[in-house]
Rosetta silent file (secondary structure, phi, psi, omega in degrees, C-alpha in Angstrom):
SEQUENCE: XXXXXXXXXXXXXXXXXXXXXXXXXXXXXXXXXXXXXXXXXXXXXXXXXXXXXXXXXXXXXXXXXXXXXXXXXXXXXXXXXXXXXXXXXXXXXXXXXXXXXXXXXXXXXXXXXXXXXXXXXXXXXXXXXXXXXXXXXXXXXXXXXXXXXXXXXXX
SCORE:     score description
SCORE:     0.000 S_00000001
   1 L     0.000  -24.371 -173.439  -14.315   -4.351   12.733 S_00000001
   2 H   -52.976  -57.581 -178.383  -12.340   -7.658   13.004 S_00000001
   3 H   -69.279  -20.287  158.505   -9.275   -5.868   13.880 S_00000001
   4 H   -60.491  -46.570  178.490  -11.056   -3.511   16.353 S_00000001
   5 H   -76.716  -14.244  174.141  -12.221   -6.583   18.025 S_00000001
   6 H   -65.704  -42.714  177.958   -8.613   -7.944   18.178 S_00000001
   7 H   -86.412  -25.848  141.054   -7.422   -4.519   19.825 S_00000001
   8 H   -37.162  -73.893  164.743   -9.792   -4.716   22.210 S_00000001
   9 L   -35.830  -16.816 -155.070   -9.191   -8.358   23.442 S_00000001
  10 L  -124.652    6.796 -176.120   -5.615   -7.143   23.525 S_00000001
  11 L    40.925   87.763  174.288   -6.401   -3.802   25.783 S_00000001
  12 L   -19.411   87.352  164.832   -4.964   -2.157   22.608 S_00000001
  13 L   -70.872  117.994  178.879   -1.334   -3.141   23.112 S_00000001
  14 L   -58.134  -28.278 -179.110    0.972   -0.876   21.145 S_00000001
  15 L   -78.340   -6.207  172.844    2.913   -4.060   19.576 S_00000001
  16 L   -76.392  117.959 -178.212   -0.560   -5.342   18.269 S_00000001
  17 L  -141.069  172.612 -177.604    0.083   -4.569   14.548 S_00000001
  18 E  -129.035  162.923  174.603   -1.104   -6.047   11.170 S_00000001
  19 E   -96.152   73.320 -174.618    0.909   -7.230    8.230 S_00000001
  20 L   -37.386   75.141 -165.268   -0.581   -5.323    5.440 S_00000001
  21 L  -119.636  119.428 -177.448   -1.464   -7.263    2.289 S_00000001
  22 L   -62.587  -69.091 -165.904   -3.818   -5.430   -0.359 S_00000001
  23 H   -19.857  -61.880 -168.162   -4.136   -8.886   -2.371 S_00000001
  24 H   -69.381  -14.311  161.503   -6.484  -10.150    0.372 S_00000001
  25 H   -81.840  -40.831  149.011   -8.671   -6.862    0.273 S_00000001
  26 H   -29.534  -39.465  164.295   -9.082   -7.351   -3.249 S_00000001
  27 H   -65.661  -42.593 -169.131  -10.512  -10.857   -2.636 S_00000001
  28 H   -87.295   11.657  142.584  -12.791   -9.604    0.003 S_00000001
  29 L    76.377   51.547  153.937  -14.015   -6.267   -2.321 S_00000001
  30 L  -116.463  176.586 -159.084  -12.762   -4.135    0.789 S_00000001
  31 L   -81.418  140.606 -173.222  -11.301   -0.399    0.448 S_00000001
  32 L  -125.428  -41.136  164.566   -7.522   -1.173    0.928 S_00000001
  33 H   -81.159  -18.369 -177.757   -6.562    2.357    1.000 S_00000001
  34 H   -71.287  -41.993  157.432   -9.109    3.767    3.258 S_00000001
  35 H   -47.066  -50.261  152.352   -7.760    0.729    5.573 S_00000001
  36 H   -15.086  -84.882  168.159   -4.648    2.813    5.357 S_00000001
  37 H   -33.531  -35.544 -155.982   -6.178    5.712    6.390 S_00000001
  38 H   -92.898  -39.363 -166.807   -7.994    4.119    9.481 S_00000001
  39 H  -118.603   13.839 -160.647   -5.028    1.996   10.500 S_00000001
  40 H   -64.073  -38.021 -179.003   -1.968    3.398    9.279 S_00000001
  41 H   -70.511    6.869 -177.568   -0.418    3.735   12.813 S_00000001
  42 H  -134.946    1.230  163.762   -0.813   -0.022   13.142 S_00000001
  43 E   -69.673  100.421 -167.794    0.883   -1.158   10.040 S_00000001
  44 E  -108.249  -17.658  164.317    3.826   -2.848   11.155 S_00000001
  45 E  -140.201  176.274 -151.901    4.717   -4.782    7.655 S_00000001
  46 L  -134.763   55.058 -173.713    3.810   -4.663    4.020 S_00000001
  47 L   -58.253  130.455 -172.457    3.304   -7.616    1.845 S_00000001
  48 E  -100.762   95.291 -167.758    3.787   -6.413   -1.778 S_00000001
  49 L  -155.859   92.664  146.098    1.138   -8.821   -3.491 S_00000001
  50 L   -42.779  132.467 -176.483   -1.338   -8.730   -6.385 S_00000001
  51 E  -147.773 -175.512 -164.823   -4.561  -10.073   -7.119 S_00000001
  52 E  -164.194  140.997  156.606   -7.549   -9.441   -9.319 S_00000001
  53 E  -127.261  132.693 -179.025  -11.354  -10.131   -9.128 S_00000001
  54 L  -146.927   89.219 -172.538  -13.389  -10.551  -11.829 S_00000001
  55 L   -77.268 -173.037  172.524  -16.907  -12.066  -10.881 S_00000001
  56 E  -171.071  169.993  172.384  -19.377  -12.898  -13.215 S_00000001
  57 L   -16.719  -51.565  175.710  -23.253  -14.812  -13.391 S_00000001
  58 L   -73.885  -39.895 -168.650  -21.372  -18.093  -12.006 S_00000001
  59 E  -150.860  153.778  173.386  -18.900  -16.983   -9.257 S_00000001
  60 L  -143.763 -156.363 -179.948  -18.003  -14.147   -6.929 S_00000001
  61 L   -21.157  -52.465 -159.772  -16.048  -14.133   -3.578 S_00000001
  62 L  -100.527   99.891 -165.733  -16.436  -17.323   -3.044 S_00000001
  63 L   -56.324  -10.826 -163.421  -14.195  -19.827   -5.578 S_00000001
  64 L    27.746  -69.211 -175.445  -15.948  -22.882   -4.490 S_00000001
  65 L  -148.236    4.460  164.093  -13.985  -26.008   -5.874 S_00000001
  66 L   -42.426  143.160  153.625  -12.749  -23.718   -9.199 S_00000001
  67 L   -82.405  134.165  165.900   -8.958  -24.256   -9.649 S_00000001
  68 L   -25.041  -58.351  174.972   -7.121  -20.945   -9.088 S_00000001
  69 L   -37.369  -54.852 -157.624   -7.108  -20.226  -12.915 S_00000001
  70 L   -83.659   -9.211 -176.743  -10.687  -20.293  -13.251 S_00000001
  71 L   -74.515  167.682 -168.499  -11.750  -18.493   -9.892 S_00000001
  72 L   -88.432  -20.762  177.422  -13.285  -15.006  -10.070 S_00000001
  73 E  -125.050  124.727 -155.318  -10.565  -13.901   -7.273 S_00000001
  74 E  -143.580  132.106 -170.679   -7.057  -14.812   -7.753 S_00000001
  75 E   -79.878  153.658 -177.680   -3.567  -14.008   -6.792 S_00000001
  76 L  -132.888 -177.880  172.350   -1.288  -12.489   -9.618 S_00000001
  77 L   -98.456  158.207  167.683    2.047  -11.483   -9.893 S_00000001
  78 L   -29.614  121.972 -178.909    3.167   -7.725   -9.493 S_00000001
  79 L    76.870    2.362 -167.588    1.268   -5.384  -11.932 S_00000001
  80 L  -123.362   20.795  169.558   -0.848   -7.812  -13.485 S_00000001
  81 L  -128.023 -107.274 -175.791   -3.667   -7.769  -11.145 S_00000001
  82 L  -133.188   -4.184 -174.655   -5.673   -4.776   -9.753 S_00000001
  83 L   -48.320  169.750  174.702   -3.854   -3.297   -6.808 S_00000001
  84 L  -129.409   92.219  172.618   -3.289    0.609   -7.070 S_00000001
  85 H   -77.705  -23.854  175.525    0.575    0.086   -5.616 S_00000001
  86 H   -65.701  -74.868 -144.928    1.231    4.104   -6.604 S_00000001
  87 H   -70.133  -39.346 -173.888   -1.891    5.137   -4.125 S_00000001
  88 H   -63.218  -56.914 -178.428   -0.323    2.215   -1.349 S_00000001
  89 H   -53.047  -45.285  174.898    3.131    3.534   -1.589 S_00000001
  90 H   -66.231  -45.366 -173.566    1.907    7.073   -1.341 S_00000001
  91 H   -70.277  -35.341  164.192   -0.201    6.588    1.223 S_00000001
  92 H   -43.498  -41.309 -152.964    2.528    4.627    3.481 S_00000001
  93 H   -89.534  -42.748  167.289    4.615    7.057    2.842 S_00000001
  94 H   -48.224  -34.162 -165.438    2.503    9.951    3.608 S_00000001
  95 L  -102.946    1.554  171.623    1.735    8.461    6.901 S_00000001
  96 L    77.449   37.995  168.256    5.735    7.928    7.483 S_00000001
  97 L   -84.152  138.905  179.327    5.772    4.296    7.294 S_00000001
  98 L  -108.430    6.051 -179.688    9.271    2.929    7.710 S_00000001
  99 L  -105.033 -166.334 -169.096    9.402   -0.664    7.434 S_00000001
 100 L   -86.579  141.845 -160.966    9.765   -3.163    4.805 S_00000001
 101 L  -124.080   93.952 -177.634    7.991   -3.715    1.556 S_00000001
 102 L  -128.676  156.475 -140.735    8.437   -7.059    1.162 S_00000001
 103 E   -75.903  128.326  149.177    7.629   -9.320   -2.219 S_00000001
 104 L  -115.109  110.844 -157.633    5.035  -12.042   -1.497 S_00000001
 105 L   -92.960  146.290  160.000    4.665  -14.091   -4.802 S_00000001
 106 L  -167.822  140.572 -166.823    1.555  -16.645   -5.380 S_00000001
 107 L  -160.282  130.731  177.225    0.666  -16.290   -9.223 S_00000001
 108 L   -93.684   -1.950 -159.288   -1.895  -19.079  -10.737 S_00000001
 109 L  -115.981  -81.115  172.157   -0.218  -17.915  -14.061 S_00000001
 110 L   -55.934  178.240  170.804    3.484  -17.096  -14.016 S_00000001
 111 L   -86.625  151.699  171.932    6.464  -19.167  -12.812 S_00000001
 112 H   -49.578  -43.132 -158.291    8.088  -18.506   -9.518 S_00000001
 113 H   -86.888  -45.721 -163.244   11.596  -17.543  -11.230 S_00000001
 114 H   -80.582  -23.100  177.445    9.631  -15.033  -13.574 S_00000001
 115 H   -58.512  -37.585 -160.894    7.383  -13.484  -10.390 S_00000001
 116 H  -102.696  -13.949  163.350   10.797  -12.747   -8.429 S_00000001
 117 H   -79.007  -24.884  165.285   12.688  -11.301  -11.318 S_00000001
 118 H   -66.720  -34.853 -161.206    9.728   -8.898  -12.285 S_00000001
 119 H   -76.796  -32.595 -168.011    8.956   -8.134   -8.230 S_00000001
 120 H   -95.002  -19.129  160.929   11.960   -6.690   -6.980 S_00000001
 121 H   -76.706  -38.862  167.179   12.440   -3.916   -9.865 S_00000001
 122 H   -66.682  -20.067 -166.644    8.550   -3.330   -9.318 S_00000001
 123 H   -91.961  -82.570 -159.125    8.714   -2.747   -5.497 S_00000001
 124 H   -39.252  -25.192  179.276   12.151   -0.568   -6.138 S_00000001
 125 H   -66.613  -43.319 -140.673   10.220    1.489   -8.703 S_00000001
 126 H  -101.363  -34.708 -177.906    7.183    2.184   -6.441 S_00000001
 127 L   -56.705  145.097 -173.039    9.500    3.291   -3.441 S_00000001
 128 L  -116.937  133.916 -176.768    9.316    7.003   -2.624 S_00000001
 129 L   -78.802  121.671 -170.125   11.960    9.106   -1.571 S_00000001
 130 L   -80.406  148.815  172.922   10.597   11.352    1.235 S_00000001
 131 L   -80.602  136.668 -160.543   11.070   14.935    0.820 S_00000001
 132 L   -98.209   24.481  179.979   13.440   16.940    3.262 S_00000001
 133 L  -178.055  145.081  166.401   11.690   20.207    2.476 S_00000001
 134 L   -44.534  132.150 -173.473    8.457   21.861    0.999 S_00000001
 135 L   -48.838  -39.755 -153.630    8.065   21.733   -2.533 S_00000001
 136 L  -123.831   38.388  151.697    7.726   25.700   -2.555 S_00000001
 137 L  -120.154   97.528 -158.331   10.577   26.290   -0.607 S_00000001
 138 L   -64.193  -19.575 -163.508   12.682   27.286   -3.394 S_00000001
 139 L   -96.841  -12.187  156.881   14.864   29.781   -1.429 S_00000001
 140 L   113.018  -17.064 -170.657   15.960   27.177    0.477 S_00000001
 141 L  -160.351  151.427 -168.863   15.462   28.708    3.970 S_00000001
 142 L   -63.681  132.106  169.995   12.569   30.511    6.544 S_00000001
 143 L   -87.329  154.510  168.304   11.749   33.956    5.525 S_00000001
 144 L  -116.102  152.335 -177.556   11.905   36.845    7.906 S_00000001
 145 H   -56.057  -61.490  176.736    9.663   40.179    7.923 S_00000001
 146 H   -51.654   -1.959  164.514   12.631   42.208    7.012 S_00000001
 147 H   -88.366  -24.856 -177.792   13.738   40.259    4.161 S_00000001
 148 H   -96.682  -55.461 -160.015    9.924   40.479    2.703 S_00000001
 149 H   -83.412  -14.931 -170.998    9.855   43.523    3.134 S_00000001
 150 H   -84.167  -40.778 -173.626   13.273   44.891    1.575 S_00000001
 151 H   -52.348  -42.807 -138.141   12.186   42.139   -1.509 S_00000001
 152 L  -101.569    0.967  175.475    8.565   43.885   -1.914 S_00000001
 153 L    59.062   52.008  156.945   10.440   47.680   -1.886 S_00000001
 154 L   -73.576  -59.244 -160.180    8.667   48.436    1.298 S_00000001
 155 L   -98.891    0.000    0.000   11.462   49.432    3.259 S_00000001
């Protein structure tokens, strides 16, 4: 709803966009995949960043004074958290996203050096090459009625 209020305040200007960062959705407990379905036309940038949320009887969304390692919600290196990156890359590709996928690294456990070494290959492995034709277009061309009738033995 906040983004919709933002758009209203800007009279839905076409340059009002989103830097999509799924790690923040994990910490806020929002559906980050459905967010893509709703706002895909406004996603102009993408931070590839992971997080996890493991609440217990003592803490939840608000970490209070706990350090990052002890919080229920914390940022993690790519692949170590709970973000479904296959789902995200699939949805963004489905909607025609063609901008950057930028590693944003923040982790309370791993070093920045290890995060960088693991991050670039992680992103590369999730990039999707867009199909140039339908999967069932095995003949490589469009059909015509005369060819179909001949193949079926009708002519």
